[in-house]
Coordinates of C-alpha atoms in Angstrom, one line a residue:
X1 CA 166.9 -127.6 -73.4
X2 CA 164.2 -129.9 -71.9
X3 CA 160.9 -128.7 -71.3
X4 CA 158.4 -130.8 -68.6
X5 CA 155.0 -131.1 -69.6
X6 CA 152.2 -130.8 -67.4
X7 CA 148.7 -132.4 -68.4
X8 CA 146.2 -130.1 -69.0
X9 CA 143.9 -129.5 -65.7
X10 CA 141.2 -129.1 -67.9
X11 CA 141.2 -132.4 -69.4
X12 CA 140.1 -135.1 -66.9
X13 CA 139.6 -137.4 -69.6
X14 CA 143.4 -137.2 -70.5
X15 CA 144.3 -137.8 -67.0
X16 CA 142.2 -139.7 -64.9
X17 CA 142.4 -144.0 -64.9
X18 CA 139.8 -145.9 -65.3
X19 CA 139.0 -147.2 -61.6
X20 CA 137.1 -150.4 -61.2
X21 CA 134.5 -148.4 -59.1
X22 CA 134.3 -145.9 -62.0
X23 CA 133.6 -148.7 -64.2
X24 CA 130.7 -150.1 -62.4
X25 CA 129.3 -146.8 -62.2
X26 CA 129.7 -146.2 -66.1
X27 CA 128.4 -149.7 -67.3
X28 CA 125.4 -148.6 -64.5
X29 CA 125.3 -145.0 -66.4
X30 CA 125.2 -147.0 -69.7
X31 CA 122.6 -149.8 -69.4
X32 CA 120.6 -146.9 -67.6
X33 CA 120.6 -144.1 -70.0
X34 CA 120.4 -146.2 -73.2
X35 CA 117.8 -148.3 -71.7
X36 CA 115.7 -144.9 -71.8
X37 CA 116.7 -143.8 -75.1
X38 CA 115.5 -147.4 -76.5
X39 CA 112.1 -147.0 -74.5
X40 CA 111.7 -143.8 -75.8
X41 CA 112.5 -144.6 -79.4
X42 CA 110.3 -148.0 -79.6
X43 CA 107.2 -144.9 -77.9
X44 CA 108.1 -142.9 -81.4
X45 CA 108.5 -145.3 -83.8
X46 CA 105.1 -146.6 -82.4
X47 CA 103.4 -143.1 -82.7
X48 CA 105.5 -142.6 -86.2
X49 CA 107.2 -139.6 -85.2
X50 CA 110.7 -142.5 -85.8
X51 CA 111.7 -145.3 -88.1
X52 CA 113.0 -148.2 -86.3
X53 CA 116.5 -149.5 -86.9
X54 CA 117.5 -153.1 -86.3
X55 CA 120.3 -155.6 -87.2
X56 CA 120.8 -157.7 -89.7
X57 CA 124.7 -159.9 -90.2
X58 CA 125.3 -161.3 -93.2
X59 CA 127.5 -164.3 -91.7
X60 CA 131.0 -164.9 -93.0
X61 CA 130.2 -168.8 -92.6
X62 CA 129.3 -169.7 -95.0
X63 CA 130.5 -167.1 -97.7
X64 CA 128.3 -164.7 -99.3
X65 CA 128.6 -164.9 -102.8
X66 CA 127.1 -163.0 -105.5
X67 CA 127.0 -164.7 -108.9
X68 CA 125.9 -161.3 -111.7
X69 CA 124.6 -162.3 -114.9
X70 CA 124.2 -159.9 -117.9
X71 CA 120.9 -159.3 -118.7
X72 CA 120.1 -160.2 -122.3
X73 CA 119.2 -157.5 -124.9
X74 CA 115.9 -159.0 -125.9
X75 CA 114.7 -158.8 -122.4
X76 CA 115.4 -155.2 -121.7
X77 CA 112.6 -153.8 -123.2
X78 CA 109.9 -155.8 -121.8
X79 CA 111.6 -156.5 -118.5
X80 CA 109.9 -153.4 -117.0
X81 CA 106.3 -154.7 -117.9
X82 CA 107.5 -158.8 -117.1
X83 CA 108.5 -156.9 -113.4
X84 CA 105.4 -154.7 -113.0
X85 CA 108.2 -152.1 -112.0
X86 CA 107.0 -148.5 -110.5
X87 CA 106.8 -145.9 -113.0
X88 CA 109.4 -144.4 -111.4
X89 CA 111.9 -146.9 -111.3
X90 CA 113.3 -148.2 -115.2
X91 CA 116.1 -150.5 -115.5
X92 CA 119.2 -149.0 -115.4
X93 CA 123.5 -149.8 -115.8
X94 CA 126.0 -150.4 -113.2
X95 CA 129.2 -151.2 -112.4
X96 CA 130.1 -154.3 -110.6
X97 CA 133.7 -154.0 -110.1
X98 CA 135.2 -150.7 -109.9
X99 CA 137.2 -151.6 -113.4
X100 CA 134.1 -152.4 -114.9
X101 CA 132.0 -151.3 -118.0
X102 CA 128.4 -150.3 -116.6
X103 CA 126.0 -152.9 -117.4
X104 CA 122.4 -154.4 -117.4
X105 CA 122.9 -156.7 -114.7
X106 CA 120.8 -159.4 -112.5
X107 CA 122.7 -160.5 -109.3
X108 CA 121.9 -163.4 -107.1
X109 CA 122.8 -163.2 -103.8
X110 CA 123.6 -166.6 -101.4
X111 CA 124.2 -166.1 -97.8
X112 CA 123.3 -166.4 -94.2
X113 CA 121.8 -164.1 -92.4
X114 CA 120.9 -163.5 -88.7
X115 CA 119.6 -160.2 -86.3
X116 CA 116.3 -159.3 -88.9
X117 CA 115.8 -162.3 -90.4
X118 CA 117.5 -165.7 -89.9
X119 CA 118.6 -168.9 -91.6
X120 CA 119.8 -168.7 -95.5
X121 CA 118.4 -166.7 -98.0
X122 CA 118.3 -166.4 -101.8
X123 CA 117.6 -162.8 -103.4
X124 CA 117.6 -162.2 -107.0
X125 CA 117.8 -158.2 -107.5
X126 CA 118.1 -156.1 -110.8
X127 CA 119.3 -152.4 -110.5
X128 CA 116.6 -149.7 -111.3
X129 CA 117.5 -145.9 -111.2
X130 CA 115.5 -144.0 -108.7
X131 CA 114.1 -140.6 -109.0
X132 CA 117.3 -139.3 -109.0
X133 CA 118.5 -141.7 -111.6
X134 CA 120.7 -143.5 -108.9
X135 CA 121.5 -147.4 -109.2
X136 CA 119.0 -148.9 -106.6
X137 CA 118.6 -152.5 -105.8
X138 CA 115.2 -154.0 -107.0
X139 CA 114.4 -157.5 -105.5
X140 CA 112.4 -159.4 -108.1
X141 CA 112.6 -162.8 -106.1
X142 CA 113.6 -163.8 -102.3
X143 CA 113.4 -166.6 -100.6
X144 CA 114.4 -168.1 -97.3
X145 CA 114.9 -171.6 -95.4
X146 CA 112.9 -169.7 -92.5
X147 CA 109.8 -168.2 -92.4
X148 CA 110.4 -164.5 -92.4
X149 CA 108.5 -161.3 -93.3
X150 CA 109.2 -158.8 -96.7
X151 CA 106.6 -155.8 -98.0
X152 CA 105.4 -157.6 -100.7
X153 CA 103.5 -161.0 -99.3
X154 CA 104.3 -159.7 -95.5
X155 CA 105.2 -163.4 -94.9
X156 CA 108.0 -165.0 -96.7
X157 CA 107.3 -168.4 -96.3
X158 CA 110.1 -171.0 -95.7
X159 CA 111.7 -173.3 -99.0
X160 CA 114.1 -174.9 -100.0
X161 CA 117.2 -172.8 -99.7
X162 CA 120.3 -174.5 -99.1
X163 CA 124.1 -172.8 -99.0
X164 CA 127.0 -174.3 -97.3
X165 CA 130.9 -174.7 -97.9
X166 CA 131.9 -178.2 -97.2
X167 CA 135.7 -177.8 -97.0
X168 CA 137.0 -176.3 -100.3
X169 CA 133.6 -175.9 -102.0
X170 CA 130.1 -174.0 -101.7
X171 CA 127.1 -176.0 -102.7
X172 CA 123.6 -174.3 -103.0
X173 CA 120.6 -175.1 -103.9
X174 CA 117.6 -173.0 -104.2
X175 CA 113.8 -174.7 -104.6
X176 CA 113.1 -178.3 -106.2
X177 CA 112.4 -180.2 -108.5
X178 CA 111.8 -178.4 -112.2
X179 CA 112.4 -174.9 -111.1
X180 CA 115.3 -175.5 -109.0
X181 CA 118.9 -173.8 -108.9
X182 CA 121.7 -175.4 -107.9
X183 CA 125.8 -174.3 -108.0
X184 CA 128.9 -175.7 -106.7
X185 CA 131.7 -173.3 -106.1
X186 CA 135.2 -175.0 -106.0
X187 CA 137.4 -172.9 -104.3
X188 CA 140.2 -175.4 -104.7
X189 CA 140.1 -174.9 -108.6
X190 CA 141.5 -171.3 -108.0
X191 CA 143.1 -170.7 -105.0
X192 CA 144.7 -167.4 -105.8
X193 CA 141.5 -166.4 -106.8
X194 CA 142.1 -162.1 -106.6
X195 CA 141.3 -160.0 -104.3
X196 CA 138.5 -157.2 -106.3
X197 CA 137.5 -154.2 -104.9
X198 CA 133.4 -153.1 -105.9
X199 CA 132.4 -149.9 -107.7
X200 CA 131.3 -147.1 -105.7
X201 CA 127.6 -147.1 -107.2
X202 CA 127.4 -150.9 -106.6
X203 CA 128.2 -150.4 -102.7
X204 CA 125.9 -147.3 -102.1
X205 CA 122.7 -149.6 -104.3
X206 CA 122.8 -150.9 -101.0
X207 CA 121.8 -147.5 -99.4
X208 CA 118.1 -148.3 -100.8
X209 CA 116.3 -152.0 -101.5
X210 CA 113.4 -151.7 -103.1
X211 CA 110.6 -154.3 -103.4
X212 CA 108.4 -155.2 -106.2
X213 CA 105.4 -152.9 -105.0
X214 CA 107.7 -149.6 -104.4
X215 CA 108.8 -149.8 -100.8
X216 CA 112.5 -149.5 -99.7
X217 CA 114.4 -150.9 -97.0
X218 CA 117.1 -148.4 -95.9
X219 CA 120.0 -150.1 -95.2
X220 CA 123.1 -148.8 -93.4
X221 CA 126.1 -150.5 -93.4
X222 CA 130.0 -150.8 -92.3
X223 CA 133.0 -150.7 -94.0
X224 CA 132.7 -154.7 -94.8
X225 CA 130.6 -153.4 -98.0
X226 CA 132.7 -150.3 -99.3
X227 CA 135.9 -151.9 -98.0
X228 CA 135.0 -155.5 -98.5
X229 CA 137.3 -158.6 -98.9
X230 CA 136.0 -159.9 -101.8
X231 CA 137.8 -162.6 -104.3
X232 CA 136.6 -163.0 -107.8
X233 CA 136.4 -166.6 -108.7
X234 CA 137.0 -167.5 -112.3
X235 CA 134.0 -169.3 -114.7
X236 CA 135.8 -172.7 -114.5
X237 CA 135.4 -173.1 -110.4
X238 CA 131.7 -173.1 -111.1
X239 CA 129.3 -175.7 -111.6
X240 CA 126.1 -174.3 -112.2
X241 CA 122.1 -175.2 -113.3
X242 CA 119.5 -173.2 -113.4
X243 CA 116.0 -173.8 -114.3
X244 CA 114.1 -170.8 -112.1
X245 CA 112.2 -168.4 -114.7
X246 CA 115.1 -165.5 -113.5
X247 CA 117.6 -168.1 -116.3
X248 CA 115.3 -167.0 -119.4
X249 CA 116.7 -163.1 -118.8
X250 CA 120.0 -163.5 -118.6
X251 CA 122.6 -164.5 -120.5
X252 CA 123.6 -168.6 -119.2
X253 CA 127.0 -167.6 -117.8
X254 CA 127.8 -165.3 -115.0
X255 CA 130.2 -162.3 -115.7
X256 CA 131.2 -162.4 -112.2
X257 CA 131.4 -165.1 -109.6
X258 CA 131.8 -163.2 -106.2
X259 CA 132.6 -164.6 -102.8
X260 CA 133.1 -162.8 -99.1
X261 CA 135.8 -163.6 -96.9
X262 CA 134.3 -161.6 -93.9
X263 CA 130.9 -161.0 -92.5
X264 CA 128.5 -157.6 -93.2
X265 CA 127.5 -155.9 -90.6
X266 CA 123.9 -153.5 -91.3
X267 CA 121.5 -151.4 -89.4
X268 CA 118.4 -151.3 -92.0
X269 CA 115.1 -149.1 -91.4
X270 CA 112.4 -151.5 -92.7
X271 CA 109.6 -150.2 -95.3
X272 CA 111.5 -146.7 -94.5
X273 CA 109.3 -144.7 -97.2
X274 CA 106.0 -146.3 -96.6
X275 CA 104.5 -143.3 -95.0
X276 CA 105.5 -141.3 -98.3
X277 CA 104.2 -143.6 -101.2
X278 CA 100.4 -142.0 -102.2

C-alpha cells in the first residue's frame, strides 16, 4: 500500500525554491546585517568589552613543513633559564605523531602565510605545559621575509626567509651568512612518502601560542590541523645545515620531517590574555 506524502506546511525552508529575486534580497539581507555585526564588533573590541578575530592561511603552495628535533638532555635543565620562560610555563613532553613516544621536542615551522601576516615565515617553538599542565606552543624565534608585528618586539622586522618547492624539491633558507639555516627537501627521493596522522595534544598546542614574554595568541582552526594531510618524509630526502644558536639544543638530526599537502585555514584572537597578565 502506497502512502503520498505531503511536505510539511510548516516548513518553508523545505519547500520553497530559491527565486532569483529571493536571492538578491538575501545577499542584500546578508551584506546588510553582517555589515552591522562587524561595526559593532570593531566598537567592542575598541572599548575592550571583545577580542578581535582575524585570518590567517597557511598556504598549501609552497608546503608547510615541520622539521621536530629532539631536544638534547643536557639542555633541559637550563633551557628554562637560556629561554627566560614564565614561571608558569616549564618545558614539557609531547607527542608528534599519534604512534609516538612523548618527547622533549623543538619544531621548526616553514611556510607561507597570508590574512594576518604575509609573505614566508620561520618559527621555531618548544612545547611548555600551561597552568593546567597542557602542551602549549612557545615561540622562542620568528622571523619573516615581511615586516610584520608579534608581542614581543611589536615589529617583526623583515630577513632573510626563503621557502619554495621548485618541482620535486623544497629549498629554504633562513638568515645569512654564519647563523644561517638552510634545507632541501627532495620529494623525489620518496615518493610514497606515508600519509601520518598527528597526536591529539600536538593539534590542540595549537589552541594557545605563547610568546617569549607570556602572551598567547588564540588560535582557531579547521579540520586541515586535526584532519590534516600530512606525509612523513624519511631522513635521507633531506639535506640540511644549520648554524642558528636553536642547533646547539637539539639533537643534529630531525626525528620527523613533516610536509602538508593542503592549506590551514585559522581565525586567531591576537595577545588574547593580555588584559589578564598582572
Amino acid at each position: 500500500m502506497s502512502r503520498h506524502v505531503r511536505p510539511a506546511t510548516g516548513s518553508p525552508a523545505l519547500t520553497k525554491p530559491l527565486t532569483r529575486r529571493g536571492r538578491r534580497g538575501r545577499t542584500f539581507l546578508k551584506r546588510y546585517l553582517y555589515a552591522q555585526l562587524a561595526l559593532r564588533h570593531a566598537a567592542m573590541i575598541a572599548l575592550g568589552k571583545e577580542e578581535p578575530l582575524v585570518g590567517f592561511t597557511v598556504e598549501a603552495d609552497p608546503p608547510s613543513v615541520y622539521l621536530v628535533y629532539r631536544i638534547r638532555q643536557d639542555a633541559l635543565e637550563t633551557l628554562p633559564d637560556l629561554l627566560r620562560l614564565p614561571d608558569r610555563l616549564r618545558p614539557t613532553p609531547i607527542r608528534c605523531l599519534a604512534d609516538d613516544a612523548p618527547e622533549y621536542l623543538m619544531a621548526l615551522n616553514l611556510y607561507r602565510v597570508s590574512g594576518l601576516a604575509k609573505g614566508i615565515r620561520a618559527e621555531w617553538s618548544i612545547f611548555v605545559g600551561d597552568e593546567h599542565d597542557v602542551p602549549r606552543y612557545f615561540v622562542i624565534d620568528a622571523r619573516s621575509s615581511e615586516t610584520s608585528m608579534d608581542p614581543v618586539d611589536i615589529i617583526t622586522r623583515a630577513t632573510t626567509v626563503e621557502h619554495e618547492r621548485r618541482g620535486e624539491t623544497i629549498v629554504s633558507r633562513v638568515g645569512d651568512g654564519a647563523e644561517a639555516f638552510r634545507s632541501t627537501i627532495d620529494l623525489a627521493a620518496e615518493p610514497d612518502a606515508p600519509l601520518v596522522v598527528p597526536s591529539s595534544e600536538w593539534a590542540a598546542a595549537n589552541d594557545f601560542i605563547y610568546w617569549g614574554n607570556g602572551i598567547c595568541d588564540r588560535t582557531y582552526y579547521d579540520a586541515g590541523m586535526h584532519d590534516s594531510r600530512m606525509r612523513r618524509v624519511g631522513a635521507d630526502a633531506l639535506d640540511q645545515s644549520d648554524s642558528t644558536p636553536w642547533a646547539a639544543i637539539v639533537e643534529p638530526d630531525p626525528v620527523h620531517v613533516l610536509v602538508f599537502e593542503h592549506a590551514i585555514e585559522l581565525v586567531i584572537s591576537p595577545w588574547e590574555n593580555l588584559g589578564r597578565l598582572g
